[in-house]
PDB file of C-alpha atoms in Angstrom:
ATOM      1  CA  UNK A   8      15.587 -34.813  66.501  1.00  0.00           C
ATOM      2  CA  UNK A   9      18.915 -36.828  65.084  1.00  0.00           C
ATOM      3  CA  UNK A  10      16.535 -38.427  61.973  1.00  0.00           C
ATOM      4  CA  UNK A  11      14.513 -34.992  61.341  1.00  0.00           C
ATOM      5  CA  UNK A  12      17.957 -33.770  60.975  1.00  0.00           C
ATOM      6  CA  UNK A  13      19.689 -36.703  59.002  1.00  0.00           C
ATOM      7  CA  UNK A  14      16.398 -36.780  56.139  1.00  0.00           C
ATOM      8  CA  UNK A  15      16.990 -32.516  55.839  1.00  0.00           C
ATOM      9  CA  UNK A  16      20.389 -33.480  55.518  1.00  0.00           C
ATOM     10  CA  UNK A  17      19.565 -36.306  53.166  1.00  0.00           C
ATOM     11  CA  UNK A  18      17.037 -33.649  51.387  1.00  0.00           C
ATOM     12  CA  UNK A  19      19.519 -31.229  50.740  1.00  0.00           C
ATOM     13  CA  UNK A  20      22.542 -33.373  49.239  1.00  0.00           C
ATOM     14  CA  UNK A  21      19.603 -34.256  46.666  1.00  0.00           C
ATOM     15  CA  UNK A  22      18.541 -31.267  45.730  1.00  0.00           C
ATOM     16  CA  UNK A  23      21.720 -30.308  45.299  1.00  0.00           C
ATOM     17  CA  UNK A  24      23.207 -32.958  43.128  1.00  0.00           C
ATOM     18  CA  UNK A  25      19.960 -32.656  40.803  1.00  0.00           C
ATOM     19  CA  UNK A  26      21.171 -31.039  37.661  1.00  0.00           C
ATOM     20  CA  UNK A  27      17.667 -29.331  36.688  1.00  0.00           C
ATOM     21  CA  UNK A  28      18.028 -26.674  38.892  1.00  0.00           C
ATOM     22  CA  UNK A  29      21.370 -23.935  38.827  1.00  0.00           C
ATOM     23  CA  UNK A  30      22.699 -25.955  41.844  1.00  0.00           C
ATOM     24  CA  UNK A  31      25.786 -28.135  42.337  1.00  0.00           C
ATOM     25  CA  UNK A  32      24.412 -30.990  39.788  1.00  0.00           C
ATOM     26  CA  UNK A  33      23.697 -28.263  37.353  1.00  0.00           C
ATOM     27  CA  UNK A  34      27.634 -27.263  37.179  1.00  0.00           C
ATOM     28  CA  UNK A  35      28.888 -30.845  37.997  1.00  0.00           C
ATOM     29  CA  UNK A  36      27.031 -32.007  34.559  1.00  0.00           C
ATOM     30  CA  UNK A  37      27.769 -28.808  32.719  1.00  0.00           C
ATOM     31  CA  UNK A  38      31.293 -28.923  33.525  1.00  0.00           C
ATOM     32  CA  UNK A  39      31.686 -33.236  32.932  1.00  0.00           C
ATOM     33  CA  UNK A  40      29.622 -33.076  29.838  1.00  0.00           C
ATOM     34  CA  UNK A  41      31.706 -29.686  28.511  1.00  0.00           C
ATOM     35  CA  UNK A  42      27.909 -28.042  28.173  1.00  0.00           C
ATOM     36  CA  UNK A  43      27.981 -24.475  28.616  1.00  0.00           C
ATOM     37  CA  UNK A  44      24.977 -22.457  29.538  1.00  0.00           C
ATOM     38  CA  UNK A  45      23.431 -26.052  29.621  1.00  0.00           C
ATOM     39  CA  UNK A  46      20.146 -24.182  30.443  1.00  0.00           C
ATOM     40  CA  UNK A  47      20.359 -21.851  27.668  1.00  0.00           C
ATOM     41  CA  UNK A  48      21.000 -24.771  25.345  1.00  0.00           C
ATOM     42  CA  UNK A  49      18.186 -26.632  26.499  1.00  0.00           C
ATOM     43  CA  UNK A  50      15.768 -23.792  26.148  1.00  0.00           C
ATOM     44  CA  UNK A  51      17.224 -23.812  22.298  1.00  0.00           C
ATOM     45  CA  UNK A  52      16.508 -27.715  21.884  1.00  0.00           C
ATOM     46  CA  UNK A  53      13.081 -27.159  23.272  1.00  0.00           C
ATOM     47  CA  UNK A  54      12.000 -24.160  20.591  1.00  0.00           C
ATOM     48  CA  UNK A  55      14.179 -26.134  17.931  1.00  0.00           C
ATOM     49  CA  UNK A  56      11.559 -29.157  18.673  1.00  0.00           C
ATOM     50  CA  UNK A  57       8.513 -26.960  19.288  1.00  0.00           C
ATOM     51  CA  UNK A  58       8.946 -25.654  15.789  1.00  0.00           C
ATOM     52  CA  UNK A  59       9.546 -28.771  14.056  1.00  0.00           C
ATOM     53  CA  UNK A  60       5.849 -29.728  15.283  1.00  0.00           C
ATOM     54  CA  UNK A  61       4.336 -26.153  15.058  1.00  0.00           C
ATOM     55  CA  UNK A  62       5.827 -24.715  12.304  1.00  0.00           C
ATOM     56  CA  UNK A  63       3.924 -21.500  12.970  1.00  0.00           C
ATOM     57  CA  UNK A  64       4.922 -20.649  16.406  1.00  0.00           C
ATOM     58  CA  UNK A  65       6.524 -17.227  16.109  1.00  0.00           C
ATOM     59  CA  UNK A  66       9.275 -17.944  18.377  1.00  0.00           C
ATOM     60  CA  UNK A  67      12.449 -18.299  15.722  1.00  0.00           C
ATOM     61  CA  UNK A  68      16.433 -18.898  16.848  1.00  0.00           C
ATOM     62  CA  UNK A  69      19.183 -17.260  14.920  1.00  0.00           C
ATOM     63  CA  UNK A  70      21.053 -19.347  12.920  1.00  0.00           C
ATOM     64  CA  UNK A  71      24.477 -17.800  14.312  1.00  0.00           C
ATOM     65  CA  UNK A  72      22.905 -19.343  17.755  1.00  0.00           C
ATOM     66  CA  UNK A  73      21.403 -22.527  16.280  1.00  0.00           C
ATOM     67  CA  UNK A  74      25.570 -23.044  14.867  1.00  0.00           C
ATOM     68  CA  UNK A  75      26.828 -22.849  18.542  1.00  0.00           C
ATOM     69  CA  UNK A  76      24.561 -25.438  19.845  1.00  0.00           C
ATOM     70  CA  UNK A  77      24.936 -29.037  19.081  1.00  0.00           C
ATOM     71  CA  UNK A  78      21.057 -30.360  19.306  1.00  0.00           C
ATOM     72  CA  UNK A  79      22.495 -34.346  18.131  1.00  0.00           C
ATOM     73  CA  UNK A  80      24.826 -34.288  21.547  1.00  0.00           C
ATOM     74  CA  UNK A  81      22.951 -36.911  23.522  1.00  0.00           C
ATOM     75  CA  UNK A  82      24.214 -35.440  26.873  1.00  0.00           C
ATOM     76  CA  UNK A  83      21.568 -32.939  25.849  1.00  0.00           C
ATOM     77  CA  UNK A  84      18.929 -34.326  25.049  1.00  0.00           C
ATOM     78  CA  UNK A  85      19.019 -36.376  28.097  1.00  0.00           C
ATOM     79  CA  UNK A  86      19.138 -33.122  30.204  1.00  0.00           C
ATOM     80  CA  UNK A  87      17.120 -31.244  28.189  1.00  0.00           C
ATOM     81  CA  UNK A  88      14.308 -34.235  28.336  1.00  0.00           C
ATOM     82  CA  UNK A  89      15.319 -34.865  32.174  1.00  0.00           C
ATOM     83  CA  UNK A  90      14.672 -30.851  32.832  1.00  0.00           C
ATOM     84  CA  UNK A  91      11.142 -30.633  31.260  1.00  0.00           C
ATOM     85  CA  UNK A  92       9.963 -33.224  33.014  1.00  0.00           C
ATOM     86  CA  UNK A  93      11.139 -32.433  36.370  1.00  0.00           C
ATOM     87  CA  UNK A  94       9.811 -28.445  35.790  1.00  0.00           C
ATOM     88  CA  UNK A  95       6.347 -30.447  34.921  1.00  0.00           C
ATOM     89  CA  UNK A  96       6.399 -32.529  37.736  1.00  0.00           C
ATOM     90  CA  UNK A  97       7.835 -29.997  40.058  1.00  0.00           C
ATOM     91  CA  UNK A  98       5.133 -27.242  38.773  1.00  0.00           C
ATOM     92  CA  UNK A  99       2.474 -29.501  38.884  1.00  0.00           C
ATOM     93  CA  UNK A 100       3.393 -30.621  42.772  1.00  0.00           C
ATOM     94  CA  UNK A 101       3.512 -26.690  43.111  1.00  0.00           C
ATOM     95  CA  UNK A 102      -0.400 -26.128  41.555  1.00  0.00           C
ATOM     96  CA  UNK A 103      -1.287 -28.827  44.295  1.00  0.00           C
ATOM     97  CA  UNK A 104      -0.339 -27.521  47.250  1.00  0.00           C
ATOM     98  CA  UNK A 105      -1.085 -23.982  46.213  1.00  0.00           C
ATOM     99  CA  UNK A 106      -4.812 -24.821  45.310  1.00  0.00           C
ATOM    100  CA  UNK A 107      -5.013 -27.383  48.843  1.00  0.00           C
ATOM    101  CA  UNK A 108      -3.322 -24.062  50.854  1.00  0.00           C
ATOM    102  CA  UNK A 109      -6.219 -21.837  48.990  1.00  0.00           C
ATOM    103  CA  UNK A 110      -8.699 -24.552  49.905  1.00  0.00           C
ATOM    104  CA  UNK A 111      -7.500 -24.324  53.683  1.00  0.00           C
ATOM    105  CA  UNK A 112      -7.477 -20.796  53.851  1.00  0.00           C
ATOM    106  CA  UNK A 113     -11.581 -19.914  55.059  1.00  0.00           C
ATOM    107  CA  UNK A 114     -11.072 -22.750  57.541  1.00  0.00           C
ATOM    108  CA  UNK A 115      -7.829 -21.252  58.889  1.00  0.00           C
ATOM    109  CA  UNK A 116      -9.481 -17.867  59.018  1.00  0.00           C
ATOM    110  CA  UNK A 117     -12.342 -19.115  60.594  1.00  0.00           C
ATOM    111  CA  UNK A 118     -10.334 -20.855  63.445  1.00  0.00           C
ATOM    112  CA  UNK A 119      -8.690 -17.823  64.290  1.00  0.00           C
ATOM    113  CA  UNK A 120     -11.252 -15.425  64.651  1.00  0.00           C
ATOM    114  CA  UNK A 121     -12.839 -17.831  66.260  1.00  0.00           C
ATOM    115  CA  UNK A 122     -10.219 -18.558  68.867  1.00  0.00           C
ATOM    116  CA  UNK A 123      -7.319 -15.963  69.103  1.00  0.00           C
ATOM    117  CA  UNK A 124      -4.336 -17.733  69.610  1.00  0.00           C
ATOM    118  CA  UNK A 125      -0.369 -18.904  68.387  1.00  0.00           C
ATOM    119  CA  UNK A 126      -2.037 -22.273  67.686  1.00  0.00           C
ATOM    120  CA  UNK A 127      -5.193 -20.874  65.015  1.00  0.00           C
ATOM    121  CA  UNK A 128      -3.155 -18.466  63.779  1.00  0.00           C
ATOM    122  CA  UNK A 129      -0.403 -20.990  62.653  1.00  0.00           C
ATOM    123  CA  UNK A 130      -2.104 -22.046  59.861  1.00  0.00           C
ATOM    124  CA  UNK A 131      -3.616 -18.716  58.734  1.00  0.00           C
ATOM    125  CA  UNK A 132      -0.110 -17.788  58.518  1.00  0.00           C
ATOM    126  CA  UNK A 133       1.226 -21.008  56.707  1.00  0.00           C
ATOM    127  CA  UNK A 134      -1.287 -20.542  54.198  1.00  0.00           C
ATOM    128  CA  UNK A 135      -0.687 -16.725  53.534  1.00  0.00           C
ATOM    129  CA  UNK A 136       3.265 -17.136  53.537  1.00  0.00           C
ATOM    130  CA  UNK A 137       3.340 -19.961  51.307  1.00  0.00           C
ATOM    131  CA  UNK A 138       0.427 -18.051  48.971  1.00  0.00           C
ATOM    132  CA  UNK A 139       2.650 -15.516  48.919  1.00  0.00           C
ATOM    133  CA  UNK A 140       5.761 -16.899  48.009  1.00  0.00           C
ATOM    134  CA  UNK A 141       3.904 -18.881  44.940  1.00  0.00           C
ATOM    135  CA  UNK A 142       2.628 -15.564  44.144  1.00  0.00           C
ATOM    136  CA  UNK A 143       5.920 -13.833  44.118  1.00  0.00           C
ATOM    137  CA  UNK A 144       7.983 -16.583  42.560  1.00  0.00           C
ATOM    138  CA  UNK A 145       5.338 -16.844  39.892  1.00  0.00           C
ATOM    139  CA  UNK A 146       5.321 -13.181  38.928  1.00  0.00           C
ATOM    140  CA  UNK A 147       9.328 -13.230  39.108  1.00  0.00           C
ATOM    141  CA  UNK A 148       9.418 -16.483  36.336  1.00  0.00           C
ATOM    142  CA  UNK A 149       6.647 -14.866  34.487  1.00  0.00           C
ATOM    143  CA  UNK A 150       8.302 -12.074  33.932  1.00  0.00           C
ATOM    144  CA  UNK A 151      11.645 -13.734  32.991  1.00  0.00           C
ATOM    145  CA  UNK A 152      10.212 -16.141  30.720  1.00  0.00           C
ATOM    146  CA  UNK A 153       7.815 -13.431  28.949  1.00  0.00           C
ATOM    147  CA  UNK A 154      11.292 -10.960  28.088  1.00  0.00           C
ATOM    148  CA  UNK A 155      13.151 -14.420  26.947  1.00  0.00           C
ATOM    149  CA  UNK A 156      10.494 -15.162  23.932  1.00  0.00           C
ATOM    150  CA  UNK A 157       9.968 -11.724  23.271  1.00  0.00           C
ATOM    151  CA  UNK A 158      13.519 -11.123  22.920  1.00  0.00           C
ATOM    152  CA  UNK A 159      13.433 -14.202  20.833  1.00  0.00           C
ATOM    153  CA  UNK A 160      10.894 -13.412  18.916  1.00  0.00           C
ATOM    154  CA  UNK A 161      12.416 -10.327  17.735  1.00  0.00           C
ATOM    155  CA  UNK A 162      15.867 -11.950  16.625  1.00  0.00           C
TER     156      UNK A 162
END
């Protein structure tokens, strides 16, 4: 029980101190690396780059905004770089276990009509809370990502 709850612990004082998501790390490098709305900034360095390759993309930034943000600060680009491939990682690690907990879901359903019980209904209820929550949190960042370009896209 002690070790289960040292590595949570452990797991927690990581999370925390990772700057990529808006938790302690996030304000600890904002705040060292005088960065404000480090997230917002980064989002700007991304479509800066994105449109240097695709010159097309009809996602534009205001030059007003593109004067407020140094893109050459190196503190930046190190987050900014950091963040993206952290989201990927973390995204991709999210795809996974959503598509294995889709994959286990006839199985678990099977089990419990099967046999009617706390232990065959575990699972079936594992796999439907954590569907769920990817479900939710997907629509949620869907919808926040789809009002930031078309905001953007009408500057």
């Amino acid at each position: 029980m002690i070790t289960f709850l040292l590595k949570i612990n452990v797991a927690t004082m990581i999370i925390n101190g990772l700057p990529f998501m808006k938790f302690d790390g996030y304000w600890v490098y904002s705040d060292l690396f005088t960065l404000p709305n480090l997230r917002q900034q980064s989002n700007i360095y991304l479509v800066r780059f994105l449109n240097r390759f695709f010159p097309k993309l009809p996602i534009r930034i205001p030059e007003k905004v593109l004067q407020m943000v140094d893109l050459k600060n190196p503190f930046l680009i190190i987050y900014s770089i950091g963040r993206y491939i952290f989201m990927v990682y973390f995204y991709g690690k999210i795809i996974v276990f959503f598509f294995n907990t889709i994959s286990m879901m006839p199985l678990a359903a099977r089990n419990l009509i099967n046999d009617f019980s706390i232990c065959s209904a575990e699972p079936f209820l594992q796999a439907s809370f954590s569907l769920g929550l990817f479900v939710y949190f997907t629509t949620v960042n869907t919808k926040t990502y789809r009002s930031y370009f078309k905001n953007r896209r009408n500057a």
